[in-house]
PDB file of C-alpha atoms in Angstrom:
ATOM      1  CA  MET A 954     -76.890  52.380 -39.630  1.00 50.00           C
ATOM      2  CA  ASN A 955     -74.923  49.632 -37.919  1.00 52.00           C
ATOM      3  CA  GLU A 956     -73.105  50.832 -34.786  1.00 56.00           C
ATOM      4  CA  ILE A 957     -70.722  48.795 -32.713  1.00 52.00           C
ATOM      5  CA  GLY A 958     -72.409  47.791 -29.503  1.00 50.00           C
ATOM      6  CA  ALA A 959     -75.891  48.546 -30.768  1.00 54.00           C
ATOM      7  CA  GLY A 960     -78.379  46.486 -28.880  1.00 54.00           C
ATOM      8  CA  PHE A 961     -75.893  45.751 -26.114  1.00 52.00           C
ATOM      9  CA  ARG A 962     -77.487  46.008 -22.738  1.00 58.00           C
ATOM     10  CA  GLU A 963     -75.537  46.502 -19.525  1.00 57.00           C
ATOM     11  CA  PRO A 964     -76.174  43.622 -17.071  1.00 58.00           C
ATOM     12  CA  ALA A 965     -78.179  44.437 -14.002  1.00 60.00           C
ATOM     13  CA  ALA A 966     -76.140  45.271 -10.934  1.00 60.00           C
ATOM     14  CA  ARG A 967     -75.949  42.474  -8.401  1.00 60.00           C
ATOM     15  CA  PRO A 968     -77.155  43.279  -4.933  1.00 58.00           C
ATOM     16  CA  ARG A 969     -74.212  43.685  -2.580  1.00 56.00           C
ATOM     17  CA  LYS A 970     -73.973  41.638   0.543  1.00 53.00           C
ATOM     18  CA  ARG A 971     -73.881  43.552   3.742  1.00 52.00           C
ATOM     19  CA  LYS A 972     -70.356  43.351   5.086  1.00 53.00           C
ATOM     20  CA  HIS A 973     -69.393  43.086   8.721  1.00 48.00           C
ATOM     21  CA  PRO A 974     -66.165  45.008   9.455  1.00 52.00           C
ATOM     22  CA  ASP A 975     -64.481  41.939  11.005  1.00 49.00           C
ATOM     23  CA  TYR A 976     -65.396  39.454   8.260  1.00 48.00           C
ATOM     24  CA  ASP A 977     -64.616  39.088   4.584  1.00 50.00           C
ATOM     25  CA  ASN A 978     -66.917  37.779   1.843  1.00 53.00           C
ATOM     26  CA  ASN A 979     -66.551  34.150   2.970  1.00 53.00           C
ATOM     27  CA  ASP A 980     -67.830  34.891   6.476  1.00 52.00           C
ATOM     28  CA  MET A 981     -64.385  34.118   7.875  1.00 52.00           C
ATOM     29  CA  PRO A 982     -62.570  36.464  10.235  1.00 52.00           C
ATOM     30  CA  ALA A 983     -60.445  38.933   8.312  1.00 56.00           C
ATOM     31  CA  VAL A 984     -56.690  38.377   8.554  1.00 58.00           C
ATOM     32  CA  PRO A 985     -54.791  41.345   9.984  1.00 74.00           C
ATOM     33  CA  PHE A 986     -52.380  42.578   7.335  1.00 76.00           C
ATOM     34  CA  ALA A 987     -49.696  43.014   9.998  1.00 77.00           C
ATOM     35  CA  SER A 988     -49.470  39.223  10.388  1.00 86.00           C
ATOM     36  CA  ILE A 989     -48.638  38.510   6.725  1.00 89.00           C
ATOM     37  CA  VAL A 990     -44.976  38.179   5.684  1.00 90.00           C
ATOM     38  CA  LYS A 991     -43.067  37.579   2.483  1.00 93.00           C
ATOM     39  CA  VAL A 992     -40.698  34.593   2.487  1.00 94.00           C
ATOM     40  CA  LEU A 993     -37.676  34.948   0.192  1.00 94.00           C
ATOM     41  CA  VAL A 994     -35.769  31.738  -0.491  1.00 94.00           C
ATOM     42  CA  LYS A 995     -32.670  30.616  -2.345  1.00 91.00           C
ATOM     43  CA  LYS A 996     -32.786  26.973  -3.418  1.00 87.00           C
ATOM     44  CA  ALA A 997     -30.182  24.579  -4.687  1.00 80.00           C
ATOM     45  CA  PRO A 998     -31.602  22.161  -7.257  1.00 77.00           C
ATOM     46  CA  TRP A 999     -30.785  18.491  -6.801  1.00 75.00           C
ATOM     47  CA  THR A1000     -30.145  16.030  -9.596  1.00 74.00           C
ATOM     48  CA  TYR A1001     -30.691  12.395  -8.620  1.00 77.00           C
ATOM     49  CA  THR A1002     -28.879  11.083 -11.672  1.00 79.00           C
ATOM     50  CA  ALA A1003     -25.784  13.234 -11.042  1.00 76.00           C
ATOM     51  CA  PRO A1004     -25.686  14.271  -7.356  1.00 75.00           C
ATOM     52  CA  TRP A1005     -22.053  15.408  -7.618  1.00 78.00           C
ATOM     53  CA  ARG A1006     -23.011  18.262  -9.923  1.00 75.00           C
ATOM     54  CA  LYS A1007     -23.355  21.696  -8.433  1.00 74.00           C
ATOM     55  CA  GLU A1008     -26.192  23.622 -10.033  1.00 74.00           C
ATOM     56  CA  SER A1009     -26.571  27.361  -9.589  1.00 78.00           C
ATOM     57  CA  GLN A1010     -28.983  28.491  -6.926  1.00 79.00           C
ATOM     58  CA  ARG A1011     -32.300  30.013  -7.874  1.00 86.00           C
ATOM     59  CA  ALA A1012     -34.407  32.516  -5.996  1.00 88.00           C
ATOM     60  CA  CYS A1013     -38.107  32.171  -5.305  1.00 89.00           C
ATOM     61  CA  SER A1014     -40.614  33.619  -2.888  1.00 91.00           C
ATOM     62  CA  GLY A1015     -43.807  32.795  -1.076  1.00 93.00           C
ATOM     63  CA  SER A1016     -45.994  34.127   1.675  1.00 92.00           C
ATOM     64  CA  GLY A1017     -46.529  33.210   5.277  1.00 94.00           C
ATOM     65  CA  PHE A1018     -48.200  34.409   8.428  1.00 91.00           C
ATOM     66  CA  LEU A1019     -47.142  34.999  12.009  1.00 90.00           C
ATOM     67  CA  LEU A1020     -48.707  32.618  14.482  1.00 88.00           C
ATOM     68  CA  GLY A1021     -49.054  32.766  18.248  1.00 81.00           C
ATOM     69  CA  ALA A1022     -46.841  33.880  21.071  1.00 74.00           C
ATOM     70  CA  GLU A1023     -44.230  31.225  20.218  1.00 82.00           C
ATOM     71  CA  ARG A1024     -42.908  33.479  17.440  1.00 87.00           C
ATOM     72  CA  MET A1025     -43.626  31.096  14.605  1.00 92.00           C
ATOM     73  CA  VAL A1026     -44.040  31.791  10.907  1.00 93.00           C
ATOM     74  CA  VAL A1027     -46.208  29.335   8.956  1.00 94.00           C
ATOM     75  CA  THR A1028     -45.602  28.967   5.219  1.00 95.00           C
ATOM     76  CA  GLY A1029     -45.881  26.310   2.535  1.00 95.00           C
ATOM     77  CA  ALA A1030     -43.438  23.407   2.603  1.00 94.00           C
ATOM     78  CA  HIS A1031     -42.910  23.791  -1.141  1.00 93.00           C
ATOM     79  CA  VAL A1032     -41.583  27.301  -0.492  1.00 93.00           C
ATOM     80  CA  VAL A1033     -38.720  26.227   1.789  1.00 93.00           C
ATOM     81  CA  HIS A1034     -38.048  22.701   0.473  1.00 89.00           C
ATOM     82  CA  ARG A1035     -34.328  22.381  -0.402  1.00 87.00           C
ATOM     83  CA  ALA A1036     -33.713  25.974   0.749  1.00 90.00           C
ATOM     84  CA  THR A1037     -30.167  27.110   1.363  1.00 89.00           C
ATOM     85  CA  SER A1038     -31.223  30.560   2.602  1.00 92.00           C
ATOM     86  CA  VAL A1039     -34.554  31.741   4.055  1.00 95.00           C
ATOM     87  CA  ILE A1040     -35.282  35.447   4.560  1.00 94.00           C
ATOM     88  CA  VAL A1041     -38.526  36.925   5.912  1.00 94.00           C
ATOM     89  CA  GLN A1042     -39.764  40.437   5.167  1.00 92.00           C
ATOM     90  CA  ALA A1043     -42.697  42.007   6.998  1.00 86.00           C
ATOM     91  CA  GLN A1044     -45.415  43.725   4.991  1.00 81.00           C
ATOM     92  CA  VAL A1045     -46.054  46.357   7.678  1.00 75.00           C
ATOM     93  CA  GLY A1046     -43.544  48.612   9.361  1.00 71.00           C
ATOM     94  CA  ALA A1047     -39.875  48.537   8.475  1.00 70.00           C
ATOM     95  CA  GLN A1048     -39.258  46.686   5.220  1.00 78.00           C
ATOM     96  CA  ALA A1049     -36.058  45.143   6.582  1.00 86.00           C
ATOM     97  CA  GLN A1050     -35.287  41.510   5.844  1.00 92.00           C
ATOM     98  CA  TYR A1051     -34.494  39.041   8.615  1.00 93.00           C
ATOM     99  CA  ALA A1052     -32.885  35.617   8.487  1.00 94.00           C
ATOM    100  CA  ALA A1053     -35.282  32.801   9.339  1.00 95.00           C
ATOM    101  CA  ARG A1054     -34.610  29.267  10.484  1.00 94.00           C
ATOM    102  CA  VAL A1055     -36.696  26.277   9.358  1.00 94.00           C
ATOM    103  CA  VAL A1056     -38.029  24.466  12.433  1.00 94.00           C
ATOM    104  CA  CYS A1057     -39.931  21.705  10.664  1.00 94.00           C
ATOM    105  CA  ILE A1058     -41.351  20.790   7.269  1.00 94.00           C
ATOM    106  CA  GLY A1059     -44.463  18.681   6.695  1.00 93.00           C
ATOM    107  CA  ARG A1060     -44.333  17.879   2.998  1.00 91.00           C
ATOM    108  CA  GLU A1061     -47.383  15.605   3.245  1.00 94.00           C
ATOM    109  CA  ILE A1062     -49.565  18.543   4.287  1.00 94.00           C
ATOM    110  CA  ASP A1063     -47.455  21.240   2.554  1.00 93.00           C
ATOM    111  CA  LEU A1064     -46.768  23.262   5.693  1.00 95.00           C
ATOM    112  CA  ALA A1065     -43.538  24.509   7.193  1.00 95.00           C
ATOM    113  CA  ILE A1066     -42.790  26.328  10.433  1.00 95.00           C
ATOM    114  CA  LEU A1067     -40.064  28.948  10.565  1.00 95.00           C
ATOM    115  CA  THR A1068     -38.717  31.035  13.400  1.00 93.00           C
ATOM    116  CA  ILE A1069     -36.892  34.351  13.465  1.00 92.00           C
ATOM    117  CA  ASP A1070     -34.445  34.770  16.317  1.00 91.00           C
ATOM    118  CA  ASP A1071     -33.951  38.529  15.939  1.00 89.00           C
ATOM    119  CA  ASP A1072     -36.136  40.352  18.478  1.00 87.00           C
ATOM    120  CA  LYS A1073     -36.279  43.504  16.307  1.00 87.00           C
ATOM    121  CA  PHE A1074     -38.453  41.673  13.792  1.00 87.00           C
ATOM    122  CA  TRP A1075     -41.191  40.992  16.334  1.00 85.00           C
ATOM    123  CA  LEU A1076     -41.644  44.641  17.369  1.00 81.00           C
ATOM    124  CA  ASP A1077     -45.054  46.009  16.310  1.00 77.00           C
ATOM    125  CA  LYS A1078     -46.150  42.674  14.809  1.00 81.00           C
ATOM    126  CA  THR A1079     -49.565  41.121  15.309  1.00 79.00           C
ATOM    127  CA  PRO A1080     -49.394  37.332  15.219  1.00 83.00           C
ATOM    128  CA  LEU A1081     -52.600  35.413  14.657  1.00 82.00           C
ATOM    129  CA  GLU A1082     -54.014  33.566  17.650  1.00 80.00           C
ATOM    130  CA  VAL A1083     -55.359  30.050  17.431  1.00 76.00           C
ATOM    131  CA  ARG A1084     -58.643  29.489  19.225  1.00 74.00           C
ATOM    132  CA  LEU A1085     -59.998  26.017  19.775  1.00 68.00           C
TER     133      LEU A1085
END
């Protein structure tokens, strides 16, 4: 009698690493979920061969995180490059969307810094702190 799965043996369970509550599997401090945001962007494509043409805008999204007391949002430069509109939505608390302003873009290192001028956005948020 030939059964499907006959002779198949379940692999042995791997021993689990002991997990510290403040660290993830890579032994790095865990990121508070309250500091993660979604970045919603509308972009206008650019054609170098025909710059007079107006293409329709396209929507895309990325992620970012809140950083420090300066009320900064750090995201990827590729997310906001050629953006005509940047909106930030928090992942914790009210799911409202807030207009963001691009402060600077470092395309060489693929980082961008945004800021949100509306004080309501920053209520009950936990920005990450940089320690040197």
